[in-house]
Tab-separated table of C-alpha atoms in Angstrom:
chain	number	residue	atom	x	y	z
A	1	UNK	CA	-0.118	0.411	-0.574
A	2	UNK	CA	1.177	3.538	-0.764
A	3	UNK	CA	0.580	6.893	-0.696
A	4	UNK	CA	2.114	10.196	-2.209
A	5	UNK	CA	1.649	13.958	-0.843
A	6	UNK	CA	3.155	15.355	-4.021
A	7	UNK	CA	6.289	18.082	-3.454
A	8	UNK	CA	4.724	20.932	-1.069
A	9	UNK	CA	5.515	20.900	3.119
A	10	UNK	CA	1.782	20.421	6.125
A	11	UNK	CA	1.661	24.617	5.906
A	12	UNK	CA	-2.223	24.298	6.443
A	13	UNK	CA	-3.003	25.744	9.899
A	14	UNK	CA	-6.342	24.578	9.762
A	15	UNK	CA	-6.244	21.451	8.034
A	16	UNK	CA	-4.908	18.993	6.045
A	17	UNK	CA	-3.006	18.880	2.488
A	18	UNK	CA	-5.200	16.182	1.866
A	19	UNK	CA	-4.146	15.869	-1.910
A	20	UNK	CA	-1.832	17.406	-3.940
A	21	UNK	CA	-0.988	16.597	-7.355
A	22	UNK	CA	1.413	17.913	-10.299
A	23	UNK	CA	0.196	17.215	-14.334
A	24	UNK	CA	0.070	13.877	-13.578
A	25	UNK	CA	-2.446	13.192	-11.026
A	26	UNK	CA	-6.056	13.559	-12.049
A	27	UNK	CA	-7.571	11.044	-14.987
A	28	UNK	CA	-10.970	13.272	-15.477
A	29	UNK	CA	-11.719	16.393	-16.957
A	30	UNK	CA	-14.585	18.335	-16.744
A	31	UNK	CA	-16.300	20.976	-19.166
A	32	UNK	CA	-16.836	24.089	-18.175
A	33	UNK	CA	-20.353	25.994	-17.698
A	34	UNK	CA	-21.164	29.057	-19.025
A	35	UNK	CA	-21.614	31.804	-16.002
A	36	UNK	CA	-25.342	30.974	-16.283
A	37	UNK	CA	-24.680	27.397	-15.023
A	38	UNK	CA	-25.553	25.899	-18.877
A	39	UNK	CA	-23.169	24.470	-21.070
A	40	UNK	CA	-24.546	24.147	-25.016
A	41	UNK	CA	-23.990	21.896	-27.250
A	42	UNK	CA	-23.328	22.898	-30.699
A	43	UNK	CA	-23.367	19.306	-32.670
A	44	UNK	CA	-20.793	19.097	-35.206
A	45	UNK	CA	-19.625	17.521	-38.818
A	46	UNK	CA	-18.322	14.330	-37.918
A	47	UNK	CA	-18.393	12.720	-41.836
A	48	UNK	CA	-15.866	11.402	-43.335
A	49	UNK	CA	-12.139	12.749	-41.507
A	50	UNK	CA	-9.822	10.893	-40.371
A	51	UNK	CA	-9.028	12.331	-36.385
A	52	UNK	CA	-8.660	11.953	-33.453
A	53	UNK	CA	-10.801	13.876	-30.682
A	54	UNK	CA	-9.823	13.915	-26.534
A	55	UNK	CA	-11.110	17.022	-25.648
A	56	UNK	CA	-14.567	16.020	-24.100
A	57	UNK	CA	-16.851	18.894	-25.742
A	58	UNK	CA	-16.238	16.919	-28.650
A	59	UNK	CA	-16.844	13.198	-27.323
A	60	UNK	CA	-20.052	15.078	-25.886
A	61	UNK	CA	-21.228	16.940	-29.411
A	62	UNK	CA	-20.636	14.065	-30.987
A	63	UNK	CA	-22.741	11.438	-28.598
A	64	UNK	CA	-25.078	13.779	-28.862
A	65	UNK	CA	-25.610	13.510	-32.705
A	66	UNK	CA	-25.428	9.933	-32.819
A	67	UNK	CA	-28.560	9.509	-30.207
A	68	UNK	CA	-30.708	12.629	-30.806
A	69	UNK	CA	-33.309	10.405	-31.647
A	70	UNK	CA	-33.347	7.858	-28.601
A	71	UNK	CA	-34.492	10.391	-25.145
A	72	UNK	CA	-33.242	7.746	-22.484
A	73	UNK	CA	-29.414	7.846	-23.779
A	74	UNK	CA	-30.008	11.557	-24.364
A	75	UNK	CA	-31.384	11.962	-20.445
A	76	UNK	CA	-28.638	9.539	-19.375
A	77	UNK	CA	-25.751	12.145	-21.621
A	78	UNK	CA	-27.423	15.053	-19.280
A	79	UNK	CA	-27.502	13.536	-16.488
A	80	UNK	CA	-23.735	12.401	-17.162
A	81	UNK	CA	-22.504	16.232	-18.484
A	82	UNK	CA	-24.306	17.947	-15.473
A	83	UNK	CA	-22.739	15.579	-12.444
A	84	UNK	CA	-19.550	15.650	-14.194
A	85	UNK	CA	-18.934	19.598	-14.439
A	86	UNK	CA	-21.634	20.834	-11.700
A	87	UNK	CA	-24.029	21.971	-14.642
A	88	UNK	CA	-27.822	23.425	-14.128
A	89	UNK	CA	-28.951	22.993	-17.791
A	90	UNK	CA	-28.029	21.245	-20.645
A	91	UNK	CA	-28.873	22.998	-23.872
A	92	UNK	CA	-29.090	21.195	-27.341
A	93	UNK	CA	-28.809	23.892	-29.855
A	94	UNK	CA	-27.978	21.731	-33.101
A	95	UNK	CA	-30.296	20.034	-35.190
A	96	UNK	CA	-30.805	17.784	-38.511
A	97	UNK	CA	-31.619	19.909	-40.881
A	98	UNK	CA	-28.988	21.726	-42.787
A	99	UNK	CA	-31.016	24.482	-43.194
A	100	UNK	CA	-30.378	25.741	-39.075
A	101	UNK	CA	-26.925	27.273	-37.852
A	102	UNK	CA	-25.260	24.272	-36.245
A	103	UNK	CA	-26.073	21.934	-38.511
A	104	UNK	CA	-25.094	18.743	-37.277
A	105	UNK	CA	-24.851	14.646	-38.422
A	106	UNK	CA	-22.850	11.476	-38.711
A	107	UNK	CA	-21.685	9.733	-41.799
A	108	UNK	CA	-23.672	6.744	-42.045
A	109	UNK	CA	-21.504	4.321	-41.946
A	110	UNK	CA	-20.324	5.378	-38.566
A	111	UNK	CA	-23.941	5.989	-36.522
A	112	UNK	CA	-24.621	4.902	-33.740
A	113	UNK	CA	-21.019	3.797	-32.778
A	114	UNK	CA	-21.036	5.054	-29.346
A	115	UNK	CA	-24.228	2.717	-28.372
A	116	UNK	CA	-20.816	1.296	-26.445
A	117	UNK	CA	-20.422	4.238	-24.055
A	118	UNK	CA	-24.287	4.403	-23.140
A	119	UNK	CA	-23.769	0.991	-21.529
A	120	UNK	CA	-24.235	2.811	-18.112
A	121	UNK	CA	-23.916	6.464	-17.417
A	122	UNK	CA	-20.185	5.345	-16.070
A	123	UNK	CA	-19.195	3.651	-19.151
A	124	UNK	CA	-20.204	7.189	-20.127
A	125	UNK	CA	-18.491	9.287	-18.272
A	126	UNK	CA	-15.631	7.428	-19.207
A	127	UNK	CA	-15.805	7.820	-22.425
A	128	UNK	CA	-16.493	11.333	-22.049
A	129	UNK	CA	-14.200	12.615	-19.247
A	130	UNK	CA	-11.215	9.978	-19.433
A	131	UNK	CA	-8.395	12.133	-20.600
A	132	UNK	CA	-7.147	8.256	-21.858
A	133	UNK	CA	-10.493	8.166	-23.844
A	134	UNK	CA	-10.967	9.018	-27.500
A	135	UNK	CA	-13.131	9.699	-30.664
A	136	UNK	CA	-11.258	8.797	-33.659
A	137	UNK	CA	-13.337	8.873	-37.340
A	138	UNK	CA	-11.840	7.214	-39.997
A	139	UNK	CA	-14.124	5.892	-42.784
A	140	UNK	CA	-13.348	3.013	-44.583
A	141	UNK	CA	-11.702	4.086	-48.256
A	142	UNK	CA	-8.493	2.620	-47.131
B	1	UNK	CA	18.215	18.866	8.253
B	2	UNK	CA	18.853	15.986	6.087
B	3	UNK	CA	16.417	15.253	3.185
B	4	UNK	CA	14.989	12.388	2.627
B	5	UNK	CA	13.817	12.212	6.427
B	6	UNK	CA	12.610	7.882	7.324
B	7	UNK	CA	10.815	6.983	9.789
B	8	UNK	CA	8.342	4.386	11.642
B	9	UNK	CA	4.980	4.855	12.328
B	10	UNK	CA	3.545	2.594	13.545
B	11	UNK	CA	2.608	-0.490	10.823
B	12	UNK	CA	4.417	2.030	7.720
B	13	UNK	CA	7.284	3.947	6.661
B	14	UNK	CA	6.746	7.556	6.530
B	15	UNK	CA	9.673	9.255	3.306
B	16	UNK	CA	9.455	13.208	3.946
B	17	UNK	CA	11.675	14.652	0.572
B	18	UNK	CA	13.299	17.530	-0.064
B	19	UNK	CA	10.449	19.590	-1.745
B	20	UNK	CA	8.043	17.911	0.707
B	21	UNK	CA	7.049	14.815	-0.770
B	22	UNK	CA	5.962	12.614	1.302
B	23	UNK	CA	5.675	8.884	0.567
B	24	UNK	CA	3.421	6.133	2.783
B	25	UNK	CA	4.463	2.563	2.651
B	26	UNK	CA	3.444	-0.336	4.000
B	27	UNK	CA	2.583	-4.431	3.076
B	28	UNK	CA	-0.528	-4.200	4.981
B	29	UNK	CA	-4.007	-3.407	3.481
B	30	UNK	CA	-4.070	0.064	6.102
B	31	UNK	CA	-1.994	2.562	7.867
B	32	UNK	CA	-2.344	2.244	11.535
B	33	UNK	CA	-0.242	5.169	12.898
B	34	UNK	CA	1.557	5.448	16.428
B	35	UNK	CA	1.612	9.156	16.107
B	36	UNK	CA	0.343	12.254	13.999
B	37	UNK	CA	2.167	12.795	10.718
B	38	UNK	CA	2.117	16.538	10.944
B	39	UNK	CA	0.109	19.071	13.886
B	40	UNK	CA	-1.598	21.815	13.134
B	41	UNK	CA	-0.793	23.596	16.070
B	42	UNK	CA	-1.935	27.085	17.124
B	43	UNK	CA	0.553	29.494	19.163
B	44	UNK	CA	-1.481	32.568	18.914
B	45	UNK	CA	-4.727	34.533	18.224
B	46	UNK	CA	-3.152	37.467	18.188
B	47	UNK	CA	-3.213	38.935	14.540
B	48	UNK	CA	-3.896	42.829	13.478
B	49	UNK	CA	-5.718	42.109	10.380
B	50	UNK	CA	-9.081	41.853	11.588
B	51	UNK	CA	-9.775	39.326	8.304
B	52	UNK	CA	-14.016	39.722	7.885
B	53	UNK	CA	-13.854	35.504	7.141
B	54	UNK	CA	-11.288	34.530	9.932
B	55	UNK	CA	-12.670	31.312	11.208
B	56	UNK	CA	-10.563	31.766	14.888
B	57	UNK	CA	-12.129	35.336	14.922
B	58	UNK	CA	-7.894	36.401	15.824
B	59	UNK	CA	-7.400	39.819	16.510
B	60	UNK	CA	-5.482	43.008	18.764
B	61	UNK	CA	-6.833	41.402	21.919
B	62	UNK	CA	-6.130	37.826	20.479
B	63	UNK	CA	-3.830	35.454	23.644
B	64	UNK	CA	-0.183	34.047	22.843
B	65	UNK	CA	0.347	30.657	23.999
B	66	UNK	CA	3.069	29.994	26.364
B	67	UNK	CA	5.417	27.513	24.639
B	68	UNK	CA	7.424	26.139	27.456
B	69	UNK	CA	5.496	22.755	27.671
B	70	UNK	CA	6.984	21.937	23.592
B	71	UNK	CA	9.677	20.005	25.860
B	72	UNK	CA	7.453	17.201	27.140
B	73	UNK	CA	4.567	17.571	24.673
B	74	UNK	CA	6.967	16.113	22.238
B	75	UNK	CA	7.792	13.611	23.765
B	76	UNK	CA	8.500	10.491	21.814
B	77	UNK	CA	8.141	11.939	18.483
B	78	UNK	CA	9.945	10.526	15.966
B	79	UNK	CA	11.952	12.559	13.391
B	80	UNK	CA	10.450	13.813	10.109
B	81	UNK	CA	6.904	14.643	11.810
B	82	UNK	CA	5.713	18.039	10.999
B	83	UNK	CA	4.170	21.259	12.353
B	84	UNK	CA	1.992	23.012	10.741
B	85	UNK	CA	2.474	26.509	12.671
B	86	UNK	CA	-0.470	28.421	12.495
B	87	UNK	CA	-2.545	31.552	14.696
B	88	UNK	CA	-3.297	34.338	14.253
B	89	UNK	CA	0.046	36.007	13.310
B	90	UNK	CA	2.835	33.192	14.322
B	91	UNK	CA	5.587	35.229	13.833
B	92	UNK	CA	3.889	37.818	16.284
B	93	UNK	CA	4.728	35.683	19.179
B	94	UNK	CA	7.705	37.124	20.865
B	95	UNK	CA	9.404	33.364	21.634
B	96	UNK	CA	8.602	32.332	17.775
B	97	UNK	CA	12.079	31.847	16.820
B	98	UNK	CA	13.526	29.977	19.967
B	99	UNK	CA	10.253	27.687	19.757
B	100	UNK	CA	11.249	27.023	15.506
B	101	UNK	CA	15.131	26.301	16.394
B	102	UNK	CA	13.832	24.260	19.021
B	103	UNK	CA	11.354	21.783	17.008
B	104	UNK	CA	14.749	21.725	14.423
B	105	UNK	CA	16.704	20.713	16.485
B	106	UNK	CA	14.159	17.547	17.343
B	107	UNK	CA	14.031	16.822	13.874
B	108	UNK	CA	10.438	17.840	13.605
B	109	UNK	CA	9.690	19.875	10.555
B	110	UNK	CA	8.156	22.919	11.067
B	111	UNK	CA	6.337	25.434	9.145
B	112	UNK	CA	4.495	28.604	9.214
B	113	UNK	CA	1.874	30.006	7.955
B	114	UNK	CA	1.389	34.097	7.749
B	115	UNK	CA	-1.131	36.387	6.141
B	116	UNK	CA	0.852	38.040	2.981
B	117	UNK	CA	-0.311	41.758	4.665
B	118	UNK	CA	2.369	40.386	6.654
B	119	UNK	CA	5.894	39.451	4.335
B	120	UNK	CA	7.247	42.785	4.131
B	121	UNK	CA	7.183	42.661	7.748
B	122	UNK	CA	8.554	39.482	8.824
B	123	UNK	CA	11.049	39.608	6.169
B	124	UNK	CA	14.383	39.457	7.753
B	125	UNK	CA	12.700	36.512	10.162
B	126	UNK	CA	11.345	34.566	7.564
B	127	UNK	CA	14.724	35.150	5.182
B	128	UNK	CA	16.573	34.425	8.645
B	129	UNK	CA	14.882	30.889	9.009
B	130	UNK	CA	15.629	30.191	5.965
B	131	UNK	CA	19.037	30.425	5.571
B	132	UNK	CA	19.725	29.059	8.428
B	133	UNK	CA	17.720	26.123	7.225
B	134	UNK	CA	15.452	26.139	10.315
B	135	UNK	CA	11.792	25.790	8.635
B	136	UNK	CA	10.849	24.271	5.405
B	137	UNK	CA	7.193	24.944	4.372
B	138	UNK	CA	6.003	28.864	4.327
B	139	UNK	CA	2.384	29.194	3.367
B	140	UNK	CA	0.670	32.347	2.568
B	141	UNK	CA	-2.648	33.301	3.269
B	142	UNK	CA	-3.569	35.212	-0.380
B	143	UNK	CA	-3.915	38.574	-0.919
B	144	UNK	CA	-5.748	40.257	-4.016
B	145	UNK	CA	-4.719	43.453	-2.573
B	146	UNK	CA	-1.743	42.876	-1.933
B	147	UNK	CA	0.211	43.191	-5.520
B	148	UNK	CA	1.638	40.116	-6.629
B	149	UNK	CA	6.007	41.711	-6.683
B	150	UNK	CA	5.151	41.642	-2.952
B	151	UNK	CA	5.355	37.444	-2.962
B	152	UNK	CA	8.867	38.023	-2.904
B	153	UNK	CA	8.999	34.783	-0.847
B	154	UNK	CA	7.178	33.017	-3.267
B	155	UNK	CA	9.805	33.776	-5.926
B	156	UNK	CA	13.366	33.241	-3.862
B	157	UNK	CA	12.026	30.128	-2.353
B	158	UNK	CA	10.888	26.934	-3.508
B	159	UNK	CA	8.819	25.266	-0.349
B	160	UNK	CA	5.985	28.523	-0.014
B	161	UNK	CA	2.714	27.296	-0.301
B	162	UNK	CA	-0.064	30.307	-0.964
B	163	UNK	CA	-2.973	29.706	0.312
B	164	UNK	CA	-6.651	30.467	-1.641
B	165	UNK	CA	-10.095	29.832	-0.061
B	166	UNK	CA	-12.783	29.185	-1.932
B	167	UNK	CA	-15.618	31.738	-1.772
B	168	UNK	CA	-12.900	34.608	-1.429
B	169	UNK	CA	-10.734	34.102	-4.079
B	170	UNK	CA	-11.777	33.032	-7.612
B	171	UNK	CA	-9.712	30.870	-10.225
B	172	UNK	CA	-8.845	33.800	-11.789
B	173	UNK	CA	-6.108	34.459	-8.809
B	174	UNK	CA	-5.095	31.228	-9.190
B	175	UNK	CA	-4.354	31.894	-12.678
B	176	UNK	CA	-2.798	35.307	-11.803
B	177	UNK	CA	-0.743	33.271	-9.144
B	178	UNK	CA	1.040	30.630	-11.339
B	179	UNK	CA	1.064	32.650	-14.350
B	180	UNK	CA	3.226	35.152	-12.593
B	181	UNK	CA	4.998	33.420	-9.815
B	182	UNK	CA	7.931	31.626	-10.167
B	183	UNK	CA	7.993	29.049	-8.121
B	184	UNK	CA	4.059	29.044	-7.438
B	185	UNK	CA	2.530	25.530	-5.546
B	186	UNK	CA	-1.181	26.680	-4.280
B	187	UNK	CA	-3.227	24.815	-1.701
B	188	UNK	CA	-7.136	25.757	-2.189
B	189	UNK	CA	-8.877	26.018	1.738
B	190	UNK	CA	-12.447	24.555	1.834
B	191	UNK	CA	-14.920	28.071	3.122
B	192	UNK	CA	-15.203	27.600	6.611
B	193	UNK	CA	-18.782	28.602	8.006
B	194	UNK	CA	-17.710	28.907	11.529
B	195	UNK	CA	-16.085	32.174	12.860
B	196	UNK	CA	-16.254	35.079	11.189
B	197	UNK	CA	-17.248	33.106	8.252
B	198	UNK	CA	-20.775	32.085	9.584
B	199	UNK	CA	-21.614	35.786	8.951
B	200	UNK	CA	-19.560	36.613	6.856
B	201	UNK	CA	-21.271	33.738	4.715
B	202	UNK	CA	-23.088	34.982	1.039
B	203	UNK	CA	-24.685	34.134	-1.855
B	204	UNK	CA	-21.786	35.837	-3.713
B	205	UNK	CA	-19.891	32.947	-2.002
B	206	UNK	CA	-21.731	30.597	-3.144
B	207	UNK	CA	-21.899	31.695	-6.285
B	208	UNK	CA	-17.702	32.161	-5.931
B	209	UNK	CA	-18.027	28.781	-5.061
B	210	UNK	CA	-19.998	27.572	-7.473
B	211	UNK	CA	-17.069	29.045	-10.229
B	212	UNK	CA	-14.765	26.961	-8.602
B	213	UNK	CA	-16.309	23.591	-9.267
B	214	UNK	CA	-16.985	24.259	-13.051
B	215	UNK	CA	-13.098	25.368	-13.388
B	216	UNK	CA	-10.921	23.948	-11.495
B	217	UNK	CA	-9.980	20.965	-13.656
B	218	UNK	CA	-8.777	24.466	-15.935
B	219	UNK	CA	-6.070	24.143	-14.033
B	220	UNK	CA	-4.757	20.233	-13.057
B	221	UNK	CA	-1.553	20.090	-14.935
B	222	UNK	CA	-1.516	24.069	-15.996
B	223	UNK	CA	1.937	25.416	-16.661
B	224	UNK	CA	2.999	21.809	-14.453
B	225	UNK	CA	2.628	23.768	-11.093
B	226	UNK	CA	2.041	21.904	-7.860
B	227	UNK	CA	-2.102	22.458	-6.394
B	228	UNK	CA	-3.034	21.151	-3.753
B	229	UNK	CA	-6.671	21.151	-1.700
B	230	UNK	CA	-7.510	20.521	1.682
B	231	UNK	CA	-10.178	18.211	3.334
B	232	UNK	CA	-12.908	20.764	2.701
B	233	UNK	CA	-12.068	22.214	0.021
B	234	UNK	CA	-12.401	18.389	-1.263
B	235	UNK	CA	-15.542	17.875	-0.360
B	236	UNK	CA	-16.850	21.457	-1.605
B	237	UNK	CA	-15.293	21.477	-4.885
B	238	UNK	CA	-16.110	17.258	-5.126
B	239	UNK	CA	-12.893	16.863	-6.262
B	240	UNK	CA	-13.339	12.432	-6.519
B	241	UNK	CA	-15.160	13.413	-9.893
B	242	UNK	CA	-12.003	13.680	-11.059
B	243	UNK	CA	-10.123	10.749	-10.058
B	244	UNK	CA	-10.724	6.662	-10.591
B	245	UNK	CA	-10.139	4.573	-7.299
B	246	UNK	CA	-6.382	3.760	-7.619
B	247	UNK	CA	-5.794	7.494	-8.318
B	248	UNK	CA	-7.883	8.507	-5.535
B	249	UNK	CA	-5.805	6.264	-2.952
B	250	UNK	CA	-2.399	6.396	-4.247
B	251	UNK	CA	-3.198	10.642	-3.234
B	252	UNK	CA	-5.322	10.939	-0.781
B	253	UNK	CA	-3.888	11.615	2.104
B	254	UNK	CA	-6.693	10.968	4.681
B	255	UNK	CA	-9.837	12.419	6.864
B	256	UNK	CA	-8.787	14.932	9.114
B	257	UNK	CA	-7.724	13.056	12.580
B	258	UNK	CA	-6.677	9.742	10.637
B	259	UNK	CA	-3.612	10.855	10.339
B	260	UNK	CA	-3.116	14.251	11.952
B	261	UNK	CA	-5.225	16.521	14.381
B	262	UNK	CA	-4.999	20.213	15.832
B	263	UNK	CA	-3.544	22.122	18.695
B	264	UNK	CA	-5.240	25.026	20.544
B	265	UNK	CA	-1.680	25.907	23.146
B	266	UNK	CA	-3.888	29.297	23.507
B	267	UNK	CA	-6.491	27.932	25.220
B	268	UNK	CA	-4.919	24.064	26.069
B	269	UNK	CA	-7.244	21.636	23.556
B	270	UNK	CA	-6.786	19.920	21.488
B	271	UNK	CA	-9.457	18.303	18.160
B	272	UNK	CA	-9.945	16.451	14.979
B	273	UNK	CA	-9.279	19.351	13.203
B	274	UNK	CA	-10.199	23.208	13.868
B	275	UNK	CA	-13.788	23.384	12.874
B	276	UNK	CA	-14.663	20.170	14.587
B	277	UNK	CA	-16.222	21.325	17.257
B	278	UNK	CA	-15.802	18.597	19.908
B	279	UNK	CA	-11.972	19.739	21.559
B	280	UNK	CA	-10.284	17.754	24.330
B	281	UNK	CA	-8.823	19.516	27.349
B	282	UNK	CA	-4.841	19.380	27.097
B	283	UNK	CA	-3.966	17.057	30.938
B	284	UNK	CA	-0.662	17.878	32.819
B	285	UNK	CA	0.657	14.505	31.775
B	286	UNK	CA	0.037	14.542	28.116
B	287	UNK	CA	2.291	13.989	25.634
B	288	UNK	CA	1.021	15.219	21.541
B	289	UNK	CA	1.786	11.029	21.044
B	290	UNK	CA	-1.109	10.306	23.860
B	291	UNK	CA	-2.975	12.750	22.494
B	292	UNK	CA	-3.496	11.781	18.936
B	293	UNK	CA	-3.812	8.521	20.018
B	294	UNK	CA	-6.868	10.143	21.666
B	295	UNK	CA	-7.780	11.247	18.528
B	296	UNK	CA	-7.308	8.321	16.937
B	297	UNK	CA	-9.879	7.160	19.334
B	298	UNK	CA	-12.475	9.279	18.193
B	299	UNK	CA	-12.900	8.834	14.455
């Protein structure tokens, strides 16, 4: 068994240094809500491009676009986002209608690829907020 | 004081390195300490700052503690135990230098926390104590009214920790410190709704704490700076949401009273922490070891 306090002496005159970390410490990150406590998801266009996305906002947007028609999964997504970030509301500001400012879609061959993340709130949290979790987009032309 | 310092504490080993890094190891599945790893030690209630949120209610009518008993209180403590010496304004105590020198001679690591407004007043004292290797950690309570250039100690010495309080300071202050103070390490303290902090609490304070909740993740790994949290801020920021179980178990240093406790030498009382509400009188034959064992029985 082992615990580590990183790089500080105990200077606190009212209670203890209970967590001390440097850049290697935290496993999960967050999304910063706006001043009113909202997280606004603007969707995105996840087409044929090859890319890796590690930031939680892109991963959350991907999930939102991919699961838009599944009411239960959208509810789960909102719960997970609010739980991790402290946000009061999750606002969906995108549409599958190409006339919308934030027209969003996922390439038809990739629709449903986020299903595995929605097995539970814990797996969804891992997918969106874990520093080790990466959204990889690709196409089948190679 | 020669680092690293290693001592046996009950069923485990503690190693403390020159920069304050502390490593506990045991072959057992839990740590059972015999001695406190650190003691939060209040030696005075005198202070001329009159801060509106001060949970200690320190002021100019505050008394200094009698420090004559320190030799008997520290009996049996192994080398490497840390004292977080605070107040009030601990450097205002007339016996502070002798006190620190005694602790150092016993192999106890003296750390001191002062208000940033007092940095210039005590520059010579602090410089001398560090120059002669008598103190290690220096906590500096942040005040936005003090320009960052005045935090000379944090620009000069490695072991200065700037203390910020949720609800009082902001994440903007944290960024300013990390951007402008070369050796900055920061400790985030929870907001204490006791003492003057009870009356000072307001919707503005709550909103400020929420702002920290939203943004704190932006500072993990920021410019490779070290950031630490006390138990109250861990609770108020729900810090556990950022860790998996393995890392949490590796970094979390324990609940108040598990490895540490609080001693108020002014009132001659001790407690699990300064905010616990229940305290015990220091008896004639008490040592810090016996007080800690009593605290362990209470938790």
